[in-house]
Short mmCIF file of C-alpha atoms in Angstrom, two decimals:
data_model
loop_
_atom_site.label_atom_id
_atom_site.label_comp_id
_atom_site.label_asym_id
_atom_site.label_seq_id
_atom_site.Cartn_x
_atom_site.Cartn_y
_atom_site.Cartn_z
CA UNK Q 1 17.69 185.05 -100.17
CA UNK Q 2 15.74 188.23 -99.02
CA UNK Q 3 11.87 188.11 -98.13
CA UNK Q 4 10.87 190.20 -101.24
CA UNK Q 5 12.39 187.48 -103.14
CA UNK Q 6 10.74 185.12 -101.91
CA UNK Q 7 7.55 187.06 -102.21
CA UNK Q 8 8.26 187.35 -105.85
CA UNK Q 9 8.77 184.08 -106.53
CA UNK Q 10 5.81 182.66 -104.49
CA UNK Q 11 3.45 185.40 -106.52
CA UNK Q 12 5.13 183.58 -109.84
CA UNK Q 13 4.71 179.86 -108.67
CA UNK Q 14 0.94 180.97 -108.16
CA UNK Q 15 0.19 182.89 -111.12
CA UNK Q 16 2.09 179.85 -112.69
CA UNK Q 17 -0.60 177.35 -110.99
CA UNK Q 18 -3.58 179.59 -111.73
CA UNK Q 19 -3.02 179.68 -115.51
CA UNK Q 20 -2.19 175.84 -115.58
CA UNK Q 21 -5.81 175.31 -113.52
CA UNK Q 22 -7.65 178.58 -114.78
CA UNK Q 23 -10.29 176.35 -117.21
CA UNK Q 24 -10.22 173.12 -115.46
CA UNK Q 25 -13.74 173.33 -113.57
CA UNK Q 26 -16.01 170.68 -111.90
CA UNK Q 27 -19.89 171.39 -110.92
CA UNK Q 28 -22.64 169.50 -109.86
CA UNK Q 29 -25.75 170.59 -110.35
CA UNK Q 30 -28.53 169.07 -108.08
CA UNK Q 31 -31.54 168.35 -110.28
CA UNK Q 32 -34.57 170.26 -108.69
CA UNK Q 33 -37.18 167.63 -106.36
CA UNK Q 34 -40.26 168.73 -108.38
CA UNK Q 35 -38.63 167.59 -111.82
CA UNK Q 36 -39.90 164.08 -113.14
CA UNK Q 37 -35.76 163.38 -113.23
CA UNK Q 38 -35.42 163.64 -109.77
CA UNK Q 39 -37.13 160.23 -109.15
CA UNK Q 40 -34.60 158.49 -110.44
CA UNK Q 41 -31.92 161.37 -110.47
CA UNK Q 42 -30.09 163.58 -108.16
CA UNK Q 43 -27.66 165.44 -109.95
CA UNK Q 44 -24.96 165.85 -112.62
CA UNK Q 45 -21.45 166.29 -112.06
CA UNK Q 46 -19.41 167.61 -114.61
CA UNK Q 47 -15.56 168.12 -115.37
CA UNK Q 48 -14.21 170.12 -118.32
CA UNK Q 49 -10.97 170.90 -119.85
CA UNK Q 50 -10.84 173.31 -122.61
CA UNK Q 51 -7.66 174.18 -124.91
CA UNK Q 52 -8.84 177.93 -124.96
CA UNK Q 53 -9.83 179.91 -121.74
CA UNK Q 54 -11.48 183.50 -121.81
CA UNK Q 55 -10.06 185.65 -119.54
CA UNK Q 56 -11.35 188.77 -117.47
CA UNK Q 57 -10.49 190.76 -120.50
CA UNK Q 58 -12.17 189.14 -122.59
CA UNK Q 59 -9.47 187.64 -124.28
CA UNK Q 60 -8.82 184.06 -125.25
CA UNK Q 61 -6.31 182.61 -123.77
CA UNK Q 62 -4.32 179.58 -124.81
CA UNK Q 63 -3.45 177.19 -122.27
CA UNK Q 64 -2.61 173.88 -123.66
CA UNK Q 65 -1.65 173.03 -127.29
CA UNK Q 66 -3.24 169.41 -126.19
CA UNK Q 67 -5.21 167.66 -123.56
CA UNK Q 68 -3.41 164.14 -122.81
CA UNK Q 69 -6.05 162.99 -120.45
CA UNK Q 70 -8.92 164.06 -117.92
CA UNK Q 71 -9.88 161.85 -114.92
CA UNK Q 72 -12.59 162.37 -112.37
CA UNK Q 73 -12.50 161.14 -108.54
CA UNK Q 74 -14.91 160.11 -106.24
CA UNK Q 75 -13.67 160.54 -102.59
CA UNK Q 76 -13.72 157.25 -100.83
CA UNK Q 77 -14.75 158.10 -96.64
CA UNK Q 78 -12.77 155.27 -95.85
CA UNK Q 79 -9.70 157.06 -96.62
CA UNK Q 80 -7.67 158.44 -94.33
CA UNK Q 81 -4.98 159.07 -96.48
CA UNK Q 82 -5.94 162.39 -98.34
CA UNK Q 83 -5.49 160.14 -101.91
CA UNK Q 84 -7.47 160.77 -105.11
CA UNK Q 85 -10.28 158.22 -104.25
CA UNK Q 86 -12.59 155.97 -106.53
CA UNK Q 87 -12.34 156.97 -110.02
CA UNK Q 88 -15.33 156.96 -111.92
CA UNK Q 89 -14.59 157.66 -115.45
CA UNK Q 90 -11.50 159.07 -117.50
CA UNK Q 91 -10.85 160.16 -121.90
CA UNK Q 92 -7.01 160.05 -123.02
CA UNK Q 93 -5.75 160.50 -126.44
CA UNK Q 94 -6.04 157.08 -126.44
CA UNK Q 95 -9.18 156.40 -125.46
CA UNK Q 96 -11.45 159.75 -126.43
CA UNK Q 97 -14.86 158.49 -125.88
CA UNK Q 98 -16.47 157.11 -122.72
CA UNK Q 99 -19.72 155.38 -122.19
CA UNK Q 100 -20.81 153.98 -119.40
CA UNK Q 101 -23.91 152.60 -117.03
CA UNK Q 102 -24.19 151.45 -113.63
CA UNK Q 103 -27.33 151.25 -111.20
CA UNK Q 104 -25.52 153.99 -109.66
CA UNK Q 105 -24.27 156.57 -113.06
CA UNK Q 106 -24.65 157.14 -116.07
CA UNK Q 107 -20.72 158.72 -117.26
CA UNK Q 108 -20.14 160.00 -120.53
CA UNK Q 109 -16.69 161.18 -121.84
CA UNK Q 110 -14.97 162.89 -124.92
CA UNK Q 111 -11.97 164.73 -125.85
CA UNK Q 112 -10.93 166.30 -128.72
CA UNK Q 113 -8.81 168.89 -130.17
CA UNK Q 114 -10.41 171.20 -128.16
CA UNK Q 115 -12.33 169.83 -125.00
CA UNK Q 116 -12.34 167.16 -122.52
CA UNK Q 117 -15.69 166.58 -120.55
CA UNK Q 118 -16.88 163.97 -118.48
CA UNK Q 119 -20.36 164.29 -117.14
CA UNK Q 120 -21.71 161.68 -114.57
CA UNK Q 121 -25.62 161.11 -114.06
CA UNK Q 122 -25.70 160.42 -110.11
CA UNK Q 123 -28.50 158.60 -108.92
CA UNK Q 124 -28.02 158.01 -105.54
CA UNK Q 125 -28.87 160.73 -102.83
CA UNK Q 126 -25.00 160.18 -100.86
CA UNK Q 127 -23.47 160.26 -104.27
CA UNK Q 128 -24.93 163.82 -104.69
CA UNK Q 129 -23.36 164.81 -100.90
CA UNK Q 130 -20.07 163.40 -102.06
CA UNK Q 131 -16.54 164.70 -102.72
CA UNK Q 132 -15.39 164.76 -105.45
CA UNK Q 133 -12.00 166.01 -107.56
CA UNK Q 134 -10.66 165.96 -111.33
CA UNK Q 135 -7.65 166.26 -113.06
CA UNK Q 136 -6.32 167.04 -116.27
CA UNK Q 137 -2.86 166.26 -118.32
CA UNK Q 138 -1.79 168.38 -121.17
CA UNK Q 139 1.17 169.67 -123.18
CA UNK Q 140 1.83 173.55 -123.80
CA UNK Q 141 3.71 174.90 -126.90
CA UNK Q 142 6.79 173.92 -125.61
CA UNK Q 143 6.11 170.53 -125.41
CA UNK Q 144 6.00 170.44 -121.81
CA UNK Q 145 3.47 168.46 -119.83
CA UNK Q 146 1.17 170.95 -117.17
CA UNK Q 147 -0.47 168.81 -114.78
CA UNK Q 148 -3.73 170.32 -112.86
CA UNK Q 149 -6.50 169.43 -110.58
CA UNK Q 150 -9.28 170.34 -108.95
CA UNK Q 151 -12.06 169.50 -105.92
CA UNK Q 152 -15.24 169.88 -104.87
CA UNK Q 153 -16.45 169.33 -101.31
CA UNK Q 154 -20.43 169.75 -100.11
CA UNK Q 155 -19.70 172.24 -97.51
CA UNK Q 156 -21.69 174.83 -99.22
CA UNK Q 157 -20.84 172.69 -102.34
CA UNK Q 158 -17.06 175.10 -102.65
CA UNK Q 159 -14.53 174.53 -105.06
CA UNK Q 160 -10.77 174.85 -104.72
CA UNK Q 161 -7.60 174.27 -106.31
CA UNK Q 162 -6.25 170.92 -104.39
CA UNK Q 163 -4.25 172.30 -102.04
CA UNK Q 164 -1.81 174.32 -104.35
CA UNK Q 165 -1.45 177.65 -101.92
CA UNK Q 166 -0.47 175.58 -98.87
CA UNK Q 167 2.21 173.36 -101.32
CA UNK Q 168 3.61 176.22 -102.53
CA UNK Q 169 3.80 177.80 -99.20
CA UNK Q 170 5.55 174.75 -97.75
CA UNK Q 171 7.98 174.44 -100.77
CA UNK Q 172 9.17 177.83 -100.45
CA UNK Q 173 9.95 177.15 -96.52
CA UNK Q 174 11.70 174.11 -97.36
CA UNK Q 175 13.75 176.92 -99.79
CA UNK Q 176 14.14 179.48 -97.33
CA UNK Q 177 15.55 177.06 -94.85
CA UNK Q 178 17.73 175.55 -97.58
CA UNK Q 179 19.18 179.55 -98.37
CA UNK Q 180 19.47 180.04 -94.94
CA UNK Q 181 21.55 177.01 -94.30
CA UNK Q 182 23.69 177.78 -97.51
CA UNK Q 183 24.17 181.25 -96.36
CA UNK Q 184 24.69 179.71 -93.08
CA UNK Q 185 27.59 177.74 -94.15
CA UNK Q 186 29.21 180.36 -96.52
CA UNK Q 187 29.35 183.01 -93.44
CA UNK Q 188 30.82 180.37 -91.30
CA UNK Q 189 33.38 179.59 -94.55
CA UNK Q 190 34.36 183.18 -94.80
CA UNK Q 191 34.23 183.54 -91.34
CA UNK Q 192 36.83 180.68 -90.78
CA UNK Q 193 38.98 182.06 -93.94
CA UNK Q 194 39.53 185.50 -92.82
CA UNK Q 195 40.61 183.71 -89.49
CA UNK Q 196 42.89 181.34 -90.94
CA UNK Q 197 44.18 183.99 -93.59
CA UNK Q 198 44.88 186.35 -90.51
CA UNK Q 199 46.12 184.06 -88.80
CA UNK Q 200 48.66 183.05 -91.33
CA UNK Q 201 49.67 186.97 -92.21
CA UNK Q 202 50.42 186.80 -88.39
CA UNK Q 203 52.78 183.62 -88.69
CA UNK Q 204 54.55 185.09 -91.89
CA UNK Q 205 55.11 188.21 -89.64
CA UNK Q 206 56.62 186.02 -86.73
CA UNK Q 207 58.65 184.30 -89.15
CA UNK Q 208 59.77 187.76 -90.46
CA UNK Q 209 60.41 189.20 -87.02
CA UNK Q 210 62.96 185.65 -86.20
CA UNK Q 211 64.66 185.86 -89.22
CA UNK Q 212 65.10 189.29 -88.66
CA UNK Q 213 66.27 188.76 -85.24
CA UNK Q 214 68.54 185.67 -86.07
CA UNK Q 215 70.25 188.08 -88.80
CA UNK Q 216 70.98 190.66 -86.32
CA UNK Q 217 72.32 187.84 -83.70
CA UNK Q 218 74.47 187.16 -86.45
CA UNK Q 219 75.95 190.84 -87.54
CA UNK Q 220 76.69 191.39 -83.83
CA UNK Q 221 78.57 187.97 -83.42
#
């Protein structure tokens, strides 16, 4: 498989992954130190999900037919693992609505035929310099399931899809590798079989030349 191949296909897996995560977006907004909240408040973290997505255009964009579910993560420092983390709060089709209070958070959730949302209250100073990630489950017009997440770290409080450029990346060496062994092999195939069919044109020549030969033998004797 040639380079610009690959190319092409890694520009399709991503425009693929951006479409799948384009309206999938988590915030937290720090609540401002002279506000009465901010005595007992630090911020609010948010994660949405919406069915319809405006584009650069100005366009609306469909991008599920249905939300399943929507979960968000807290990221637990005593993980070395890279995993999701602690999660705080989730809305399925089963379970729409979510209410809940803590000393810690306040977390409200809803979906419905057009949103998922869950917004967290954070009270505690670390929670607001916490990591954090969501992700979403829905179904396209097909019927087929499109899974997406997202994070949010405190350096500079970025966001970025989890990891998707560097998994594509690596899939498409583990592709390359497996042409290259394929193509590998088949060269070494064809390789072998124009040997082996040489050498048998040159054994049904031999053969030729004896019987020849032994018919000769034979008109002389």
């Amino acid at each position: 498989m040639s380079r610009d191949l690959l190319f092409l296909l890694l520009q399709i897996l991503r425009e693929l992954f951006s479409a799948i995560s384009a309206s999938l977006e988590l915030n937290l907004n720090r609540d401002n130190p002279g506000l009465p909240t901010a005595q007992t408040r630090c911020g609010v973290l948010t994660c949405e999900e919406r069915i319809v997505d405006i584009n650069n255009s100005g366009h609306a964009k469909v991008l599920f037919s249905s939300i399943v579910s929507l979960k968000i993560f807290k990221r637990n420092t005593n993980n070395s693992r890279g995993e999701r983390g602690i999660i705080l709060g989730s809305v399925s089709t089963e379970t729409p609505n979510l209410t809940l209070v803590t000393n810690d958070a306040k977390i409200f959730g809803v979906l419905d035929d057009k949103q998922a949302k869950i917004q967290v209250e954070l009270f505690k100073p670390d929670d607001c310099q916490s990591d954090y990630s969501c992700q979403t489950l829905g179904v396209n017009s097909q019927g087929k399931k499109l899974f997406s997440a997202i994070k949010l770290t405190q350096q500079g409080q970025t966001r970025s899809p989890m990891d998707i450029d560097r998994w594509i990346d690596d899939k498409l060496d583990q592709i390359e590798r497996s042409v290259h062994d394929v193509t590998e092999s088949w060269n070494n195939f064809v390789f072998q079989y124009r040997i082996d069919h040489r050498l048998n044109s040159l054994q049904d020549k031999i053969e030729l030349l004896e019987t020849r030969k032994k018919s000769k033998l034979n008109i002389i004797d």
